[in-house]
Amino acid sequence: KRLVSLCLLAFFCLPAFAQQATQQKVISPEIMSDNSVIFRLKAPDASSVKLYGTMGVSDLEMTKNSEGIFEVKVGPFEPDMYAYLFIVDGVKTLDPGNNIVMRDGSHIESRLMIPGGLTELYDVKDVPHGQVRSVWYPSPTLGKTRRMLVYTPPGYDQTDETYPTLYLLHGGGGDEEGWIN
């Protein structure tokens, strides 16, 4: 019985998956040479899509084309890291074309990196990297076990050298992963 169900599922679902695979991928965000950005979202059944972002864009209406793709071009922007969301028929959503997000507690937004300047600090470079470790500790104040994340520099475990400590505390609504994310 289970095998028949799986075969029927495959028979009816595979054509839909194959059709989706042959459709053109929507590129979003697309950073242009002058640091302007084109945002796109395929939402053929939506009546309204707006762009909201920390780059000074608030409730900017996007235009729908004949293929059901909403699009807007904004900028140019200074090199920096920005957060943004789409508002689809009043509902906030991430950009499905962008797998890079910023998270602070339960608040998640898509991330946009305009290259140059300070954003080069975020680029992965071919240099020695340290480690981020989860450390569980008893909190007498809260009466429960809590977690903190500790960064140790490259070679930390192979030396007796002492290092200075810097404590980064998240704000209200955040959690211990806010800084590294």
mmCIF file of C-alpha atoms in Angstrom:
data_model
loop_
_atom_site.group_PDB
_atom_site.id
_atom_site.type_symbol
_atom_site.label_atom_id
_atom_site.label_comp_id
_atom_site.label_asym_id
_atom_site.label_seq_id
_atom_site.Cartn_x
_atom_site.Cartn_y
_atom_site.Cartn_z
ATOM 1 C CA LYS A 1 0.000 0.000 0.000
ATOM 2 C CA ARG A 2 2.775 2.411 0.946
ATOM 3 C CA LEU A 3 4.712 1.643 -2.252
ATOM 4 C CA VAL A 4 1.623 2.322 -4.378
ATOM 5 C CA SER A 5 1.082 5.650 -2.584
ATOM 6 C CA LEU A 6 4.700 6.646 -3.144
ATOM 7 C CA CYS A 7 4.519 5.680 -6.834
ATOM 8 C CA LEU A 8 1.329 7.708 -7.309
ATOM 9 C CA LEU A 9 2.897 10.658 -5.496
ATOM 10 C CA ALA A 10 5.952 10.478 -7.754
ATOM 11 C CA PHE A 11 3.776 10.115 -10.874
ATOM 12 C CA PHE A 12 1.738 13.228 -10.094
ATOM 13 C CA CYS A 13 4.439 15.396 -8.476
ATOM 14 C CA LEU A 14 7.455 14.799 -10.711
ATOM 15 C CA PRO A 15 5.997 16.660 -13.723
ATOM 16 C CA ALA A 16 5.408 19.704 -11.507
ATOM 17 C CA PHE A 17 8.988 19.538 -10.184
ATOM 18 C CA ALA A 18 10.335 19.154 -13.728
ATOM 19 C CA GLN A 19 8.323 22.169 -14.865
ATOM 20 C CA GLN A 20 9.666 24.268 -11.982
ATOM 21 C CA ALA A 21 13.233 23.191 -12.790
ATOM 22 C CA THR A 22 12.916 24.407 -16.374
ATOM 23 C CA GLN A 23 11.542 27.821 -15.364
ATOM 24 C CA GLN A 24 13.998 30.702 -15.338
ATOM 25 C CA LYS A 25 15.395 31.550 -11.887
ATOM 26 C CA VAL A 26 14.496 34.993 -10.569
ATOM 27 C CA ILE A 27 17.665 36.894 -9.641
ATOM 28 C CA SER A 28 17.283 39.048 -6.554
ATOM 29 C CA PRO A 29 18.960 41.153 -5.405
ATOM 30 C CA GLU A 30 20.961 42.099 -8.491
ATOM 31 C CA ILE A 31 23.683 44.646 -7.741
ATOM 32 C CA MET A 32 24.504 46.817 -10.746
ATOM 33 C CA SER A 33 27.924 48.316 -11.566
ATOM 34 C CA ASP A 34 26.870 51.734 -10.159
ATOM 35 C CA ASN A 35 25.741 50.129 -6.834
ATOM 36 C CA SER A 36 22.064 50.450 -7.668
ATOM 37 C CA VAL A 37 20.072 47.296 -6.944
ATOM 38 C CA ILE A 38 17.228 45.511 -8.711
ATOM 39 C CA PHE A 39 14.944 43.562 -6.390
ATOM 40 C CA ARG A 40 12.627 40.931 -7.871
ATOM 41 C CA LEU A 41 9.973 38.575 -6.534
ATOM 42 C CA LYS A 42 7.870 36.097 -8.491
ATOM 43 C CA ALA A 43 4.383 36.329 -7.017
ATOM 44 C CA PRO A 44 1.854 35.964 -9.851
ATOM 45 C CA ASP A 45 -1.139 35.769 -7.486
ATOM 46 C CA ALA A 46 -0.151 38.801 -5.382
ATOM 47 C CA SER A 47 -1.809 42.137 -5.928
ATOM 48 C CA SER A 48 0.827 44.245 -4.164
ATOM 49 C CA VAL A 49 4.503 43.847 -3.308
ATOM 50 C CA LYS A 50 6.467 46.537 -1.487
ATOM 51 C CA LEU A 51 10.141 46.795 -0.575
ATOM 52 C CA TYR A 52 11.204 47.833 2.907
ATOM 53 C CA GLY A 53 14.873 48.181 3.861
ATOM 54 C CA THR A 54 17.429 49.841 6.106
ATOM 55 C CA MET A 55 18.902 51.570 3.045
ATOM 56 C CA GLY A 56 16.270 54.293 3.380
ATOM 57 C CA VAL A 57 13.501 52.470 1.506
ATOM 58 C CA SER A 58 10.103 52.186 3.168
ATOM 59 C CA ASP A 59 6.999 50.669 1.579
ATOM 60 C CA LEU A 60 8.274 51.225 -1.967
ATOM 61 C CA GLU A 61 5.788 49.755 -4.471
ATOM 62 C CA MET A 62 7.223 47.200 -6.880
ATOM 63 C CA THR A 63 5.897 46.846 -10.442
ATOM 64 C CA LYS A 64 4.432 43.541 -11.685
ATOM 65 C CA ASN A 65 5.311 42.372 -15.218
ATOM 66 C CA SER A 66 3.385 39.986 -17.480
ATOM 67 C CA GLU A 67 5.240 36.964 -16.035
ATOM 68 C CA GLY A 68 4.075 37.722 -12.480
ATOM 69 C CA ILE A 69 7.467 39.074 -11.384
ATOM 70 C CA PHE A 70 7.462 42.198 -9.235
ATOM 71 C CA GLU A 71 10.529 44.409 -9.726
ATOM 72 C CA VAL A 72 11.989 47.703 -8.548
ATOM 73 C CA LYS A 73 15.359 49.364 -9.088
ATOM 74 C CA VAL A 74 16.711 51.565 -6.274
ATOM 75 C CA GLY A 75 19.953 53.299 -5.407
ATOM 76 C CA PRO A 76 22.825 53.702 -5.970
ATOM 77 C CA PHE A 77 23.879 52.933 -2.408
ATOM 78 C CA GLU A 78 27.082 53.452 -0.466
ATOM 79 C CA PRO A 79 29.074 50.271 0.223
ATOM 80 C CA ASP A 80 27.542 48.832 3.390
ATOM 81 C CA MET A 81 25.462 45.991 4.808
ATOM 82 C CA TYR A 82 21.692 46.515 4.628
ATOM 83 C CA ALA A 83 18.631 44.524 5.680
ATOM 84 C CA TYR A 84 15.402 44.326 3.681
ATOM 85 C CA LEU A 85 12.052 42.563 3.381
ATOM 86 C CA PHE A 86 9.275 42.243 0.852
ATOM 87 C CA ILE A 87 5.735 43.039 1.957
ATOM 88 C CA VAL A 88 3.417 40.825 -0.105
ATOM 89 C CA ASP A 89 -0.243 41.815 0.212
ATOM 90 C CA GLY A 90 0.554 43.166 3.690
ATOM 91 C CA VAL A 91 2.624 40.161 4.849
ATOM 92 C CA LYS A 92 6.354 40.535 5.505
ATOM 93 C CA THR A 93 8.503 37.915 3.781
ATOM 94 C CA LEU A 94 12.144 37.180 3.044
ATOM 95 C CA ASP A 95 13.557 37.370 -0.475
ATOM 96 C CA PRO A 96 13.469 33.750 -1.748
ATOM 97 C CA GLY A 97 16.169 34.660 -4.286
ATOM 98 C CA ASN A 98 18.614 35.538 -1.509
ATOM 99 C CA ASN A 99 19.785 32.878 0.967
ATOM 100 C CA ILE A 100 21.762 35.370 3.078
ATOM 101 C CA VAL A 101 19.809 36.606 6.088
ATOM 102 C CA MET A 102 20.334 38.640 9.242
ATOM 103 C CA ARG A 103 18.842 37.201 12.410
ATOM 104 C CA ASP A 104 18.431 38.738 15.823
ATOM 105 C CA GLY A 105 16.286 36.612 18.094
ATOM 106 C CA SER A 106 13.091 35.870 16.213
ATOM 107 C CA HIS A 107 13.543 38.808 13.821
ATOM 108 C CA ILE A 108 14.873 37.693 10.408
ATOM 109 C CA GLU A 109 15.511 39.872 7.331
ATOM 110 C CA SER A 110 17.248 39.361 4.001
ATOM 111 C CA ARG A 111 20.744 40.855 3.847
ATOM 112 C CA LEU A 112 22.207 43.002 1.086
ATOM 113 C CA MET A 113 25.945 43.635 0.838
ATOM 114 C CA ILE A 114 27.040 46.493 -1.429
ATOM 115 C CA PRO A 115 30.733 45.709 -2.027
ATOM 116 C CA GLY A 116 33.579 48.037 -1.107
ATOM 117 C CA GLY A 117 34.714 49.981 1.920
ATOM 118 C CA LEU A 118 33.880 48.428 5.274
ATOM 119 C CA THR A 119 31.936 45.526 3.723
ATOM 120 C CA GLU A 120 35.302 43.995 2.827
ATOM 121 C CA LEU A 121 35.616 43.205 6.548
ATOM 122 C CA TYR A 122 32.776 40.677 6.089
ATOM 123 C CA ASP A 123 34.343 38.972 3.073
ATOM 124 C CA VAL A 124 35.862 35.549 3.715
ATOM 125 C CA LYS A 125 39.602 35.811 3.181
ATOM 126 C CA ASP A 126 42.315 33.153 2.933
ATOM 127 C CA VAL A 127 43.716 33.781 6.432
ATOM 128 C CA PRO A 128 43.822 31.655 9.590
ATOM 129 C CA HIS A 129 40.410 31.565 11.278
ATOM 130 C CA GLY A 130 39.557 30.884 14.891
ATOM 131 C CA GLN A 131 36.630 28.960 16.304
ATOM 132 C CA VAL A 132 33.263 29.833 17.798
ATOM 133 C CA ARG A 133 32.266 27.412 20.529
ATOM 134 C CA SER A 134 29.024 26.886 22.440
ATOM 135 C CA VAL A 135 29.607 26.892 26.178
ATOM 136 C CA TRP A 136 26.836 25.939 28.605
ATOM 137 C CA TYR A 137 26.971 27.409 32.110
ATOM 138 C CA PRO A 138 24.735 27.529 35.203
ATOM 139 C CA SER A 139 23.090 30.927 35.737
ATOM 140 C CA PRO A 140 22.318 31.447 39.447
ATOM 141 C CA THR A 141 20.413 34.638 38.586
ATOM 142 C CA LEU A 142 17.951 32.838 36.291
ATOM 143 C CA GLY A 143 18.157 29.494 38.053
ATOM 144 C CA LYS A 144 18.766 27.610 34.813
ATOM 145 C CA THR A 145 21.488 26.578 32.407
ATOM 146 C CA ARG A 146 22.314 29.104 29.678
ATOM 147 C CA ARG A 147 24.483 29.125 26.599
ATOM 148 C CA MET A 148 27.114 31.590 25.473
ATOM 149 C CA LEU A 149 29.268 31.625 22.360
ATOM 150 C CA VAL A 150 33.021 32.053 22.783
ATOM 151 C CA TYR A 151 35.394 32.980 19.966
ATOM 152 C CA THR A 152 38.973 31.779 20.296
ATOM 153 C CA PRO A 153 41.678 32.926 17.861
ATOM 154 C CA PRO A 154 43.695 30.575 15.616
ATOM 155 C CA GLY A 155 46.172 28.495 17.630
ATOM 156 C CA TYR A 156 44.429 29.178 20.952
ATOM 157 C CA ASP A 157 44.467 25.522 22.028
ATOM 158 C CA GLN A 158 48.168 25.095 21.221
ATOM 159 C CA THR A 159 49.476 27.881 23.514
ATOM 160 C CA ASP A 160 49.529 28.926 27.157
ATOM 161 C CA GLU A 161 49.366 32.593 26.140
ATOM 162 C CA THR A 162 46.686 34.665 27.870
ATOM 163 C CA TYR A 163 44.270 36.748 25.843
ATOM 164 C CA PRO A 164 42.118 39.750 26.713
ATOM 165 C CA THR A 165 38.356 39.190 26.949
ATOM 166 C CA LEU A 166 35.667 41.216 25.208
ATOM 167 C CA TYR A 167 32.040 40.632 26.166
ATOM 168 C CA LEU A 168 29.406 41.413 23.528
ATOM 169 C CA LEU A 169 25.918 41.428 25.002
ATOM 170 C CA HIS A 170 22.859 41.259 22.784
ATOM 171 C CA GLY A 171 20.029 43.701 23.221
ATOM 172 C CA GLY A 172 16.394 43.105 24.057
ATOM 173 C CA GLY A 173 14.852 40.490 21.791
ATOM 174 C CA GLY A 174 18.248 39.214 20.702
ATOM 175 C CA ASP A 175 20.112 36.110 21.684
ATOM 176 C CA GLU A 176 23.686 34.811 21.889
ATOM 177 C CA GLU A 177 23.837 34.220 18.127
ATOM 178 C CA GLY A 178 22.993 37.827 17.202
ATOM 179 C CA TRP A 179 26.584 39.022 16.885
ATOM 180 C CA ILE A 180 27.939 36.136 14.829
ATOM 181 C CA ASN A 181 24.933 35.973 12.521
#
